[in-house]
mmCIF file of C-alpha atoms in Angstrom:
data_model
loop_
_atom_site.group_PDB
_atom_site.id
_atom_site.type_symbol
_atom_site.label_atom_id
_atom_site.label_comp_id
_atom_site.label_asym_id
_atom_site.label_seq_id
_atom_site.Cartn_x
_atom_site.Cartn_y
_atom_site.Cartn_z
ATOM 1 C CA UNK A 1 36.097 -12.131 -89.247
ATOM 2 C CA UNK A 2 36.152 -9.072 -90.855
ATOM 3 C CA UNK A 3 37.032 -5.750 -89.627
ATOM 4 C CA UNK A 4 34.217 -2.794 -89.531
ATOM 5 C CA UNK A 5 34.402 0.580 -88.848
ATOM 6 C CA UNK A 6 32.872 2.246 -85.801
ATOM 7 C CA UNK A 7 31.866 5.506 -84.831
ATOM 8 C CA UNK A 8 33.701 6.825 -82.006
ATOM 9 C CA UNK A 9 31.340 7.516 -78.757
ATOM 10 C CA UNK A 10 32.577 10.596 -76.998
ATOM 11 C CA UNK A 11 31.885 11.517 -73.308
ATOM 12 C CA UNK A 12 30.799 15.230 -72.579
ATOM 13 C CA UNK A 13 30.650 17.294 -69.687
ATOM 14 C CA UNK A 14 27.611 15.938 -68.233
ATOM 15 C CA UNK A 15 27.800 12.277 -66.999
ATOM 16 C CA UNK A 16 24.548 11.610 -68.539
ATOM 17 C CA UNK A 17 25.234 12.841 -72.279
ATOM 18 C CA UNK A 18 26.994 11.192 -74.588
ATOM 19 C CA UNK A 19 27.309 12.194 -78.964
ATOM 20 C CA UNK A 20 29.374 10.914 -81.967
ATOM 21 C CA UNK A 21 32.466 12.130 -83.045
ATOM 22 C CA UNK A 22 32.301 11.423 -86.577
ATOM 23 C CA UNK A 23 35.409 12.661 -87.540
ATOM 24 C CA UNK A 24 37.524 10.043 -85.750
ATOM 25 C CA UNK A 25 35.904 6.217 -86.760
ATOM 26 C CA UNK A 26 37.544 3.440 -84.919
ATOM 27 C CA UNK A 27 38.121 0.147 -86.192
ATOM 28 C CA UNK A 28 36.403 -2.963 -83.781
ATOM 29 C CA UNK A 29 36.041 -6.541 -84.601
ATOM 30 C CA UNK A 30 32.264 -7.912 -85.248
ATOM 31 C CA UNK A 31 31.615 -11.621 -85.884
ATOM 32 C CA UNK A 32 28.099 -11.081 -85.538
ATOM 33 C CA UNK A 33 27.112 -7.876 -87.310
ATOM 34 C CA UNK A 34 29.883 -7.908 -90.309
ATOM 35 C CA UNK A 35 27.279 -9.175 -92.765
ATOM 36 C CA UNK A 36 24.511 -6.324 -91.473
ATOM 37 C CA UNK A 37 27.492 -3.945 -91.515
ATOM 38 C CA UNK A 38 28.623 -5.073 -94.964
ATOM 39 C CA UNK A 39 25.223 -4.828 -96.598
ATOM 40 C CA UNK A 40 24.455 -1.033 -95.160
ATOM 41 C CA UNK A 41 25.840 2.312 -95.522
ATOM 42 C CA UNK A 42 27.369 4.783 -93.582
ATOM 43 C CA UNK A 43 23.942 6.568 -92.344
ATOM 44 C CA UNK A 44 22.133 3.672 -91.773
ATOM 45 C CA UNK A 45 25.070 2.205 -89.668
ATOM 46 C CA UNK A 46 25.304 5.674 -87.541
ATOM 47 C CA UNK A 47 21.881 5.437 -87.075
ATOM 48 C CA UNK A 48 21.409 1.866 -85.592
ATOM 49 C CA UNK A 49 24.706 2.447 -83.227
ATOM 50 C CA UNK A 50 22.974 5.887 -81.979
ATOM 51 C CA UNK A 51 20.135 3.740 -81.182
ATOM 52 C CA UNK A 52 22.421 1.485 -79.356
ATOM 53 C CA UNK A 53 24.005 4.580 -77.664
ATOM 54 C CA UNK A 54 20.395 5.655 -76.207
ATOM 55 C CA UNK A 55 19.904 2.281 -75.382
ATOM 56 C CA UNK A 56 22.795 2.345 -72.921
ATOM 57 C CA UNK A 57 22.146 5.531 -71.587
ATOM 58 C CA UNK A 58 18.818 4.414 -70.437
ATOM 59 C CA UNK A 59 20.210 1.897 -68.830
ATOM 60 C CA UNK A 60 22.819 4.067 -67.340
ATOM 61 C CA UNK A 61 19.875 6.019 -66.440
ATOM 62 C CA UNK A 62 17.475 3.412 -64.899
ATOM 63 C CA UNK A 63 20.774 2.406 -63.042
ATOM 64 C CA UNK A 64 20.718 5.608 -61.318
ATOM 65 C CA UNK A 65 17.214 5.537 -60.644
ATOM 66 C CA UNK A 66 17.511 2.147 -59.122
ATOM 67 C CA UNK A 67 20.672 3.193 -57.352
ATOM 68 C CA UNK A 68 17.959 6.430 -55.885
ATOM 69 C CA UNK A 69 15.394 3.829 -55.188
ATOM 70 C CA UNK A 70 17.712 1.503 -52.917
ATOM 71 C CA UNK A 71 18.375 4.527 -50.999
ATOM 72 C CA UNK A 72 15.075 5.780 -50.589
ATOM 73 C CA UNK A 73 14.897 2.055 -49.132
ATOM 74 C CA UNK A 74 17.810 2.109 -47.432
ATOM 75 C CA UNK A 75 16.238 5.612 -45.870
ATOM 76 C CA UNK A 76 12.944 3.783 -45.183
ATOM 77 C CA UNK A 77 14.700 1.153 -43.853
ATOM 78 C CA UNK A 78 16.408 3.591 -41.234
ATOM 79 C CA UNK A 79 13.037 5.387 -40.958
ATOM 80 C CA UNK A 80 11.392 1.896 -39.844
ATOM 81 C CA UNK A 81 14.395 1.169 -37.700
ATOM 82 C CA UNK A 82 13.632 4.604 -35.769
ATOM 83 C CA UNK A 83 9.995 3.833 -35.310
ATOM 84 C CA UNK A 84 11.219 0.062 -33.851
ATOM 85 C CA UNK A 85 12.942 1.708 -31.644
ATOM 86 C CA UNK A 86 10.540 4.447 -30.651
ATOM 87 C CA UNK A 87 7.780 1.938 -29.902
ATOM 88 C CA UNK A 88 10.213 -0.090 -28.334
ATOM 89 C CA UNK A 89 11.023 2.629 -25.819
ATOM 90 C CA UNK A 90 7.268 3.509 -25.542
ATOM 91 C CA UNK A 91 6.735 -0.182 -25.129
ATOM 92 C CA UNK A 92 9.521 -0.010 -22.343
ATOM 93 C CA UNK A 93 7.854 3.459 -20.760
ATOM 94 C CA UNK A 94 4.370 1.280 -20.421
ATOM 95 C CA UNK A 95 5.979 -1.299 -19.004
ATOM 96 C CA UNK A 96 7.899 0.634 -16.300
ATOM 97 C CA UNK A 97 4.243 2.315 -15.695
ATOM 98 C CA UNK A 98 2.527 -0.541 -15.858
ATOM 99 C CA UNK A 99 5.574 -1.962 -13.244
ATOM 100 C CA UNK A 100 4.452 1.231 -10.899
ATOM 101 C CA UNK A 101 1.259 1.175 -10.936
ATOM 102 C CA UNK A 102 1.317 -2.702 -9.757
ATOM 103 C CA UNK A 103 3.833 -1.542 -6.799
ATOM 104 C CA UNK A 104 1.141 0.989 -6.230
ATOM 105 C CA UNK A 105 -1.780 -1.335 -5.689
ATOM 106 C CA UNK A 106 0.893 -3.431 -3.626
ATOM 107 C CA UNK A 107 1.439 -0.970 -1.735
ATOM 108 C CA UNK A 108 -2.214 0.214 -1.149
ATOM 109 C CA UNK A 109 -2.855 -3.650 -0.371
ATOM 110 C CA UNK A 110 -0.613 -3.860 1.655
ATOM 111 C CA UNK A 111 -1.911 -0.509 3.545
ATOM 112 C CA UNK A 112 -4.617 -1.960 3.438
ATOM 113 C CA UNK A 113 -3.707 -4.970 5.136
ATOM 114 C CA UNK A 114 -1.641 -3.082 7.987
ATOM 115 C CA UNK A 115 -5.054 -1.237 8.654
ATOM 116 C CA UNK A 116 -6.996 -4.105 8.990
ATOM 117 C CA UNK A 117 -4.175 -5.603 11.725
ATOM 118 C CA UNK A 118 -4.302 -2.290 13.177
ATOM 119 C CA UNK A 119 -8.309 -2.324 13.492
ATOM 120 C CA UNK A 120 -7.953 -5.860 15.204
ATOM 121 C CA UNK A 121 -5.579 -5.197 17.430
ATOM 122 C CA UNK A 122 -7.852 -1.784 18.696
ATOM 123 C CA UNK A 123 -11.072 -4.632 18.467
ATOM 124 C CA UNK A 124 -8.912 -7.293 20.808
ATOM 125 C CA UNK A 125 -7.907 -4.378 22.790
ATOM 126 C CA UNK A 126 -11.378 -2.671 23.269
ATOM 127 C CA UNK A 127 -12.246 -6.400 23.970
ATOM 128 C CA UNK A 128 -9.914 -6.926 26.852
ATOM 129 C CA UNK A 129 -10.604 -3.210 28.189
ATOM 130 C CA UNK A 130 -14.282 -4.706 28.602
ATOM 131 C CA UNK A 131 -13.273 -7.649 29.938
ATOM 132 C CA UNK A 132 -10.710 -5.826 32.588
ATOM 133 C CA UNK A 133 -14.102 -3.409 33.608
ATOM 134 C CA UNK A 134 -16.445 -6.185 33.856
ATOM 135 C CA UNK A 135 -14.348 -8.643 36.382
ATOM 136 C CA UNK A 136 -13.542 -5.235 38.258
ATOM 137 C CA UNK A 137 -17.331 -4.594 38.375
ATOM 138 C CA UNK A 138 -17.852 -8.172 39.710
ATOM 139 C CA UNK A 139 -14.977 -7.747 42.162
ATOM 140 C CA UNK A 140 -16.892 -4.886 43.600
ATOM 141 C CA UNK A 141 -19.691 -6.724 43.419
ATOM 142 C CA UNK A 142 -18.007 -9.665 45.416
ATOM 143 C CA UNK A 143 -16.550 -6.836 47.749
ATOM 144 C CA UNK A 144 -19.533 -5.256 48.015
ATOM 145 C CA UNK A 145 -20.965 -8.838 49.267
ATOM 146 C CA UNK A 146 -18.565 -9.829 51.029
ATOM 147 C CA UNK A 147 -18.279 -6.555 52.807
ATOM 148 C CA UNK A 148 -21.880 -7.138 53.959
ATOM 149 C CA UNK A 149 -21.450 -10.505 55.516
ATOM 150 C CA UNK A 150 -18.946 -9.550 57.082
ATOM 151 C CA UNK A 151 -20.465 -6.589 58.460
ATOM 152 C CA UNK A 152 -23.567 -8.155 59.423
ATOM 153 C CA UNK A 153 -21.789 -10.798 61.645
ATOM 154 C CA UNK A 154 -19.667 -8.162 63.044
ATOM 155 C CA UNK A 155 -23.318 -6.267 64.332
ATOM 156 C CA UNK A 156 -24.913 -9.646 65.186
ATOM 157 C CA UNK A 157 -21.972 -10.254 67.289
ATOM 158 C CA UNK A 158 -22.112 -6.808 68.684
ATOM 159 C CA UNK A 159 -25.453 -7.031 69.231
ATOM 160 C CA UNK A 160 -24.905 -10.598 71.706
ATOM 161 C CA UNK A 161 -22.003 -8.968 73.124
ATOM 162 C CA UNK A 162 -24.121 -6.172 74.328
ATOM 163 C CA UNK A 163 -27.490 -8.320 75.231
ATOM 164 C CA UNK A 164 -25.345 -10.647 77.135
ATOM 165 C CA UNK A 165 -22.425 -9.104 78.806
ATOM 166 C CA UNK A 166 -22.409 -5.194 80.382
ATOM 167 C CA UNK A 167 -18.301 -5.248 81.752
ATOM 168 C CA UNK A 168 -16.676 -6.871 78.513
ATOM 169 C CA UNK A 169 -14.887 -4.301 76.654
ATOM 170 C CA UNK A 170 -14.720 -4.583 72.877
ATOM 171 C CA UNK A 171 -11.710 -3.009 70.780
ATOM 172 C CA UNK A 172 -12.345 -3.918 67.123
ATOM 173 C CA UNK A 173 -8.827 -5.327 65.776
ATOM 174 C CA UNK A 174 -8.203 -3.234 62.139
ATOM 175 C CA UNK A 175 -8.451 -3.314 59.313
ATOM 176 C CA UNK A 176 -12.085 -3.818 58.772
ATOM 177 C CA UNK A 177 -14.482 -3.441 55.983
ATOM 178 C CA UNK A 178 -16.888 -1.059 57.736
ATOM 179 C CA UNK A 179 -15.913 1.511 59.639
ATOM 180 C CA UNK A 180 -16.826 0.847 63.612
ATOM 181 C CA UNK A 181 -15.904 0.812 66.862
ATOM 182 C CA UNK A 182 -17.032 0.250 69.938
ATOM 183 C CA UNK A 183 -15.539 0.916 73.638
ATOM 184 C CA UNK A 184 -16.301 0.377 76.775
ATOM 185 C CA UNK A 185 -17.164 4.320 78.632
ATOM 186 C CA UNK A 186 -18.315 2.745 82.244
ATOM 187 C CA UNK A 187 -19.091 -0.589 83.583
ATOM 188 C CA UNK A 188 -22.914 -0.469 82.935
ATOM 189 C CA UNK A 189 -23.200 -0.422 79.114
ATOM 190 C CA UNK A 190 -21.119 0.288 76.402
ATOM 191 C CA UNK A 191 -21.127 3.067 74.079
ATOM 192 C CA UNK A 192 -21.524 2.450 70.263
ATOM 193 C CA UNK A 193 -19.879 4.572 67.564
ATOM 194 C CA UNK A 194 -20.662 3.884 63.581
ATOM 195 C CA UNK A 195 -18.696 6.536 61.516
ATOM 196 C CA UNK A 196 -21.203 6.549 58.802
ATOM 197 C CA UNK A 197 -24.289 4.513 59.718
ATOM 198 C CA UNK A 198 -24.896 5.114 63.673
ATOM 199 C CA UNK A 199 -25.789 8.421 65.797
ATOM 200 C CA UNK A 200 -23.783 9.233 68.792
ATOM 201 C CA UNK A 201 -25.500 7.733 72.112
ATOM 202 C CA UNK A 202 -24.028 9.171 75.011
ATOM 203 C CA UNK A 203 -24.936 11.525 77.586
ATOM 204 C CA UNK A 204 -23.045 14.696 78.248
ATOM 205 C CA UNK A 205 -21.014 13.311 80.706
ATOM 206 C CA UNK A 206 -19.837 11.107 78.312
ATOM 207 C CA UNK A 207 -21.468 8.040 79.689
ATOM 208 C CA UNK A 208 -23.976 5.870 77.794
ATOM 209 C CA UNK A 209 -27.800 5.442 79.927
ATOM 210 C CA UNK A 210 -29.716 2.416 80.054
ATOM 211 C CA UNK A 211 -32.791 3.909 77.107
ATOM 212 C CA UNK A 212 -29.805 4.989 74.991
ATOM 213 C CA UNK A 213 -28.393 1.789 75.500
ATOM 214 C CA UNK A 214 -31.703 -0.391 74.383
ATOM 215 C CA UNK A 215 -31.580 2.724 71.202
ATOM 216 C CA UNK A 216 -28.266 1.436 70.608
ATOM 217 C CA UNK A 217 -29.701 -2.401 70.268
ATOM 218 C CA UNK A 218 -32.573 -1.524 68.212
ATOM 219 C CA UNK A 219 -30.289 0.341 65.365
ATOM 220 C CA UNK A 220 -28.041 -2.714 65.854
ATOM 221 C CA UNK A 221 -31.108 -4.189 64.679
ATOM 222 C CA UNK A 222 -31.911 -2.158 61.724
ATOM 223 C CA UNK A 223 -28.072 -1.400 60.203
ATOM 224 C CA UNK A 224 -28.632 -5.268 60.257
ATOM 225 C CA UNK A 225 -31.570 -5.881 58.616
ATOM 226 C CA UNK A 226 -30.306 -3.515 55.618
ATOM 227 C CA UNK A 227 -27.635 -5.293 55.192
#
């Protein structure tokens, strides 16, 4: 071990600059470089540490560099983050569209579906309105039937009652299905009233004569042959 003598390395203003202060050498152990350091000279010993000075301020330099680069990264790295998180809340926006838009066609279905009932029910409806009119039309019908017979064998037994017996008064008991009556005016015939079917046969007097009474039995006759 020998000793060698060292430039001293000064530090200026700016962080990146360094220079020599010649004037004040320090003194440093070297077990590596005493023999170079023996064997050269003052010059060629300022020169090589000079060249170690650069060296480190390169590195000092590249450190910085690097240092800039990991936070450009670190600002990338943010940067990406944002974007994440920007498609992650457009991701979330098409979701809660995509969400309303299915509620929408439920909705519409089920609209749809409501209509359809609705449509039915007017269908089974209409349906039972026809039915209702056609068993009324074949009530009337059966009315209307029965309302014959039963008229026709009220005439035919007007019509024997008046062939076969001239005192026997007749007093229809109501309600009936067609509108007649028939009283007795005198003990030789009877006099026949039909509200809507038969003319009047009577004499002035109010008593019925023996051709108006043979009228009476022929339109018997025909009021029963149209029914």
């Amino acid at each position: 071990m020998c000793k060698t003598i060292l430039p001293n390395v000064v530090q200026a203003n700016d962080e990146n600059e360094t220079y020599i202060d010649n004037n004040n050498l320090q003194e440093c152990d070297s077990s590596t470089d005493f023999n170079l350091y023996d064997i050269l000279d003052r010059s060629e010993r300022m020169k090589i540490f000079n060249r170690k000075v650069n060296i480190e301020k390169r590195k000092q330099e590249v450190e910085i560099k690097e240092r800039y680069v990991e936070i450009e990264k670190r600002d990338i790295g943010f940067n990406e983050r944002d974007i994440a998180i920007k498609e992650r809340d457009i991701a979330i926006k098409e979701r809660d569209i995509a969400i309303k838009e299915r509620d929408i066609v439920i909705e519409k279905y089920g609209i749809a579906i409501e209509k359809h009932d609705a449509a039915i029910k007017e269908r089974d409806i209409a349906i039972k309105e026809r039915d209702i009119t056609i068993e009324k039309h074949d009530i009337a019908i059966n009315e209307r039937d029965l309302m014959k017979l039963e008229n026709k064998k009220l005439l035919k037994y007007i019509k024997t009652t008046l062939t076969s017996q001239h005192d026997v008064s007749i007093q229809l008991n109501p309600p009936i299905t067609y509108p007649f009556l028939i009283t007795r005016f005198d003990g030789a015939c009877y006099y026949g009233v039909a509200l809507t079917c038969f003319k009047q046969f009577n004499n002035d007097d109010g008593t019925c004569s023996e051709s108006s009474f043979a009228t009476a039995i022929i339109s018997l006759n025909c009021l029963i042959e149209k029914l």
